[in-house]
Amino acid sequence: MRSRFKYMRPGAVREAVEMQTACGSGGHYLAGGTDLYLDWKNGYPIDCCIDISHLHELDYLHTQAGSLRIGALTSLRRLEANPGTDYASRALADMARVMCTPQTRTLATVGGNLCNASPAADLTPLLICLDATLTVLGREGQRTLPINDLCSGPKSTTLDPSELLVEVEVRLRPRAVAAFRRATRTALDIALVIVSVLVSTDDHQVINAARIGLGSVAPVPVRAEEAEAPLLGVPLADIDSELLEDVAARAAACAQPIDDARTSAAYRSNATATLTYRALSEAIAGLRAKDGVR
Ligand SMILES: Cc1cc2nc3c(=O)[nH]c(=O)nc-3n(C[C@H](O)[C@H](O)[C@H](O)COP(=O)(O)OP(=O)(O)OC[C@H]3O[C@@H](n4cnc5c(N)ncnc54)[C@H](O)[C@@H]3O)c2cc1C
């Protein structure tokens, strides 16, 4: 049976935090509701539902002083329509475009996708590759944390229940390309495997940063740091398929896939390697085109 909950509508972000603090661990923030209402329908107990969906001060998306700033209530629809031409805006728009359905994208928010902490959330591995920083406000005040520190388990975060995600910030690198690949059973399905990557070069066209973020292959989204290492310090012109195959195999070794109703661990492991290879190939080709390297 579905539990009854108290509906609360704060007038400002700080009031939302006060309401959650008064409710305790049974108080949950409601953004688009595309995850929370399903959880509630499936029996997840909610004592207080603190509706933040109308707090427009959390709905913004702009680039300022070399940073892309995304308010937590930015919808996937808005992310998809962002005309920004930097590598982060483009990758996030491309990702938003393949998530959910058009109707769901108008409701679903960036903050909800991250804070729901699903191992299959599409934005988290990409934002890990973009080295995103999260700003949260809670009963103890405001703090920032790297996105890599957000998830602690399936549907569980390191945030205090009172902490409300306010903003996602991506500091833009001078020369970088981000790309992703995801495997799904149908076009509208939650991903079976998600691989996001970022590659960046210095003034001499040498790789100075590489990121590989994996989703749906472990209890939490994973940064495959051990797989990134062989790319560092390599001139862009010297990257070949042998190196990318090695990196892809290492990325698969960073996954801890399981068998579930949607697919097998073996499929997830193979797909992680294949999709890493493809996403990296796209990112490297993009960088070569930018830098005029053959
Ligand atoms: C038909 C359908 C298709 C979907 N397809 C995809 C898909 O392809 N890829 C994918 O990744 N997801 C998918 N989803 C999941 C979902 O749409 C996303 O995770 C969505 O972005 C969640 O955002 P929301 O605003 O609806 O969150 P809500 O449901 O409002 O909240 C989700 C959780 O996050 C918490 N929360 C929300 N905002 C904040 C905040 N600012 N601070 C702290 N906590 C917060 C809530 O308390 C709750 O626990 C799909 C869902 C549906 C219904």
Short mmCIF file of C-alpha atoms and ligand atoms in Angstrom, two decimals, residues 27-39 44 52 58 72-73 76 98-101 104-105 107-118 120-123 136 155 159 161 163-166 182 187-191 194, ligand 1:
data_model
loop_
_atom_site.label_atom_id
_atom_site.label_comp_id
_atom_site.label_asym_id
_atom_site.label_seq_id
_atom_site.Cartn_x
_atom_site.Cartn_y
_atom_site.Cartn_z
CA GLY A 27 11.63 14.29 4.26
CA HIS A 28 12.45 14.20 0.53
CA TYR A 29 12.95 16.96 -1.99
CA LEU A 30 10.65 16.78 -5.00
CA ALA A 31 11.98 18.21 -8.27
CA GLY A 32 10.46 16.75 -11.47
CA GLY A 33 9.13 13.71 -9.60
CA THR A 34 9.99 11.30 -12.44
CA ASP A 35 11.98 9.10 -10.07
CA LEU A 36 10.53 9.99 -6.66
CA TYR A 37 6.89 9.35 -7.57
CA LEU A 38 7.78 5.97 -9.07
CA ASP A 39 9.66 5.04 -5.90
CA TYR A 44 9.20 3.66 -0.76
CA ILE A 52 11.22 22.54 -4.86
CA LEU A 58 17.69 26.95 -9.24
CA ALA A 72 19.93 21.86 -10.04
CA LEU A 73 16.40 22.42 -11.37
CA LEU A 76 16.84 17.77 -19.39
CA VAL A 98 18.89 10.43 -25.85
CA MET A 99 17.55 10.23 -22.29
CA CYS A 100 13.93 9.46 -21.33
CA THR A 101 11.09 10.56 -23.61
CA THR A 104 9.75 13.15 -19.36
CA ARG A 105 12.62 15.45 -20.32
CA LEU A 107 9.99 17.40 -16.05
CA ALA A 108 13.21 15.54 -15.24
CA THR A 109 15.95 17.71 -13.74
CA VAL A 110 19.72 17.53 -13.65
CA GLY A 111 19.70 17.59 -9.83
CA GLY A 112 17.17 14.76 -9.66
CA ASN A 113 19.18 12.61 -12.06
CA LEU A 114 22.31 13.00 -9.91
CA CYS A 115 20.71 12.82 -6.44
CA ASN A 116 18.55 9.82 -7.29
CA ALA A 117 21.91 8.00 -7.43
CA SER A 118 20.83 5.31 -9.84
CA ALA A 120 22.27 3.79 -14.54
CA ALA A 121 21.86 7.58 -14.37
CA ASP A 122 23.17 8.89 -17.67
CA LEU A 123 24.44 12.29 -16.56
CA VAL A 136 24.98 21.75 -1.81
CA LYS A 155 20.05 4.96 -4.79
CA LEU A 159 24.74 13.87 1.22
CA PRO A 161 19.30 14.24 4.04
CA GLU A 163 21.50 18.80 1.81
CA LEU A 164 19.93 20.18 -1.32
CA LEU A 165 21.93 20.24 -4.54
CA VAL A 166 22.05 23.84 -5.72
CA ARG A 182 25.42 3.90 -24.36
CA ALA A 187 15.65 3.57 -27.85
CA LEU A 188 13.75 4.64 -24.71
CA ASP A 189 15.28 2.15 -22.32
CA ILE A 190 17.48 2.88 -19.31
CA ALA A 191 21.06 2.19 -20.45
CA ILE A 194 27.13 3.87 -20.35
C1 LIG B 1 9.86 7.12 -18.77
C2 LIG B 1 11.17 7.42 -18.08
C3 LIG B 1 12.35 7.30 -18.79
C4 LIG B 1 13.57 7.58 -18.16
N1 LIG B 1 14.72 7.46 -18.89
C5 LIG B 1 15.91 7.77 -18.30
C6 LIG B 1 17.11 7.68 -19.06
O1 LIG B 1 17.13 7.36 -20.25
N2 LIG B 1 18.28 7.98 -18.41
C7 LIG B 1 18.31 8.36 -17.10
O2 LIG B 1 19.40 8.62 -16.58
N3 LIG B 1 17.17 8.46 -16.37
C8 LIG B 1 15.99 8.18 -16.94
N4 LIG B 1 14.83 8.27 -16.22
C9 LIG B 1 14.92 8.68 -14.80
C10 LIG B 1 14.59 10.15 -14.48
O3 LIG B 1 13.80 10.77 -15.44
C11 LIG B 1 15.84 10.98 -14.19
O4 LIG B 1 16.65 10.40 -13.21
C12 LIG B 1 15.45 12.42 -13.76
O5 LIG B 1 16.49 13.25 -14.20
C13 LIG B 1 15.20 12.64 -12.27
O6 LIG B 1 14.93 14.03 -12.05
P1 LIG B 1 13.62 14.53 -11.30
O7 LIG B 1 13.68 16.01 -11.29
O8 LIG B 1 12.40 13.92 -11.87
O9 LIG B 1 13.92 13.94 -9.84
P2 LIG B 1 12.88 13.58 -8.68
O10 LIG B 1 12.12 12.36 -9.03
O11 LIG B 1 12.10 14.78 -8.27
O12 LIG B 1 13.94 13.24 -7.52
C14 LIG B 1 14.78 12.11 -7.60
C15 LIG B 1 15.58 12.00 -6.30
O13 LIG B 1 16.51 13.07 -6.19
C16 LIG B 1 16.24 13.88 -5.04
N5 LIG B 1 16.44 15.27 -5.47
C17 LIG B 1 15.89 15.88 -6.54
N6 LIG B 1 16.40 17.11 -6.69
C18 LIG B 1 17.27 17.29 -5.66
C19 LIG B 1 18.12 18.36 -5.27
N7 LIG B 1 18.19 19.51 -5.97
N8 LIG B 1 18.89 18.20 -4.16
C20 LIG B 1 18.85 17.04 -3.46
N9 LIG B 1 18.07 15.99 -3.79
C21 LIG B 1 17.30 16.12 -4.88
C22 LIG B 1 14.80 13.56 -4.64
O14 LIG B 1 14.58 13.75 -3.25
C23 LIG B 1 14.71 12.10 -5.04
O15 LIG B 1 15.30 11.29 -4.05
C24 LIG B 1 13.60 7.99 -16.80
C25 LIG B 1 12.39 8.11 -16.09
C26 LIG B 1 11.19 7.83 -16.71
C27 LIG B 1 9.93 7.97 -15.92
#
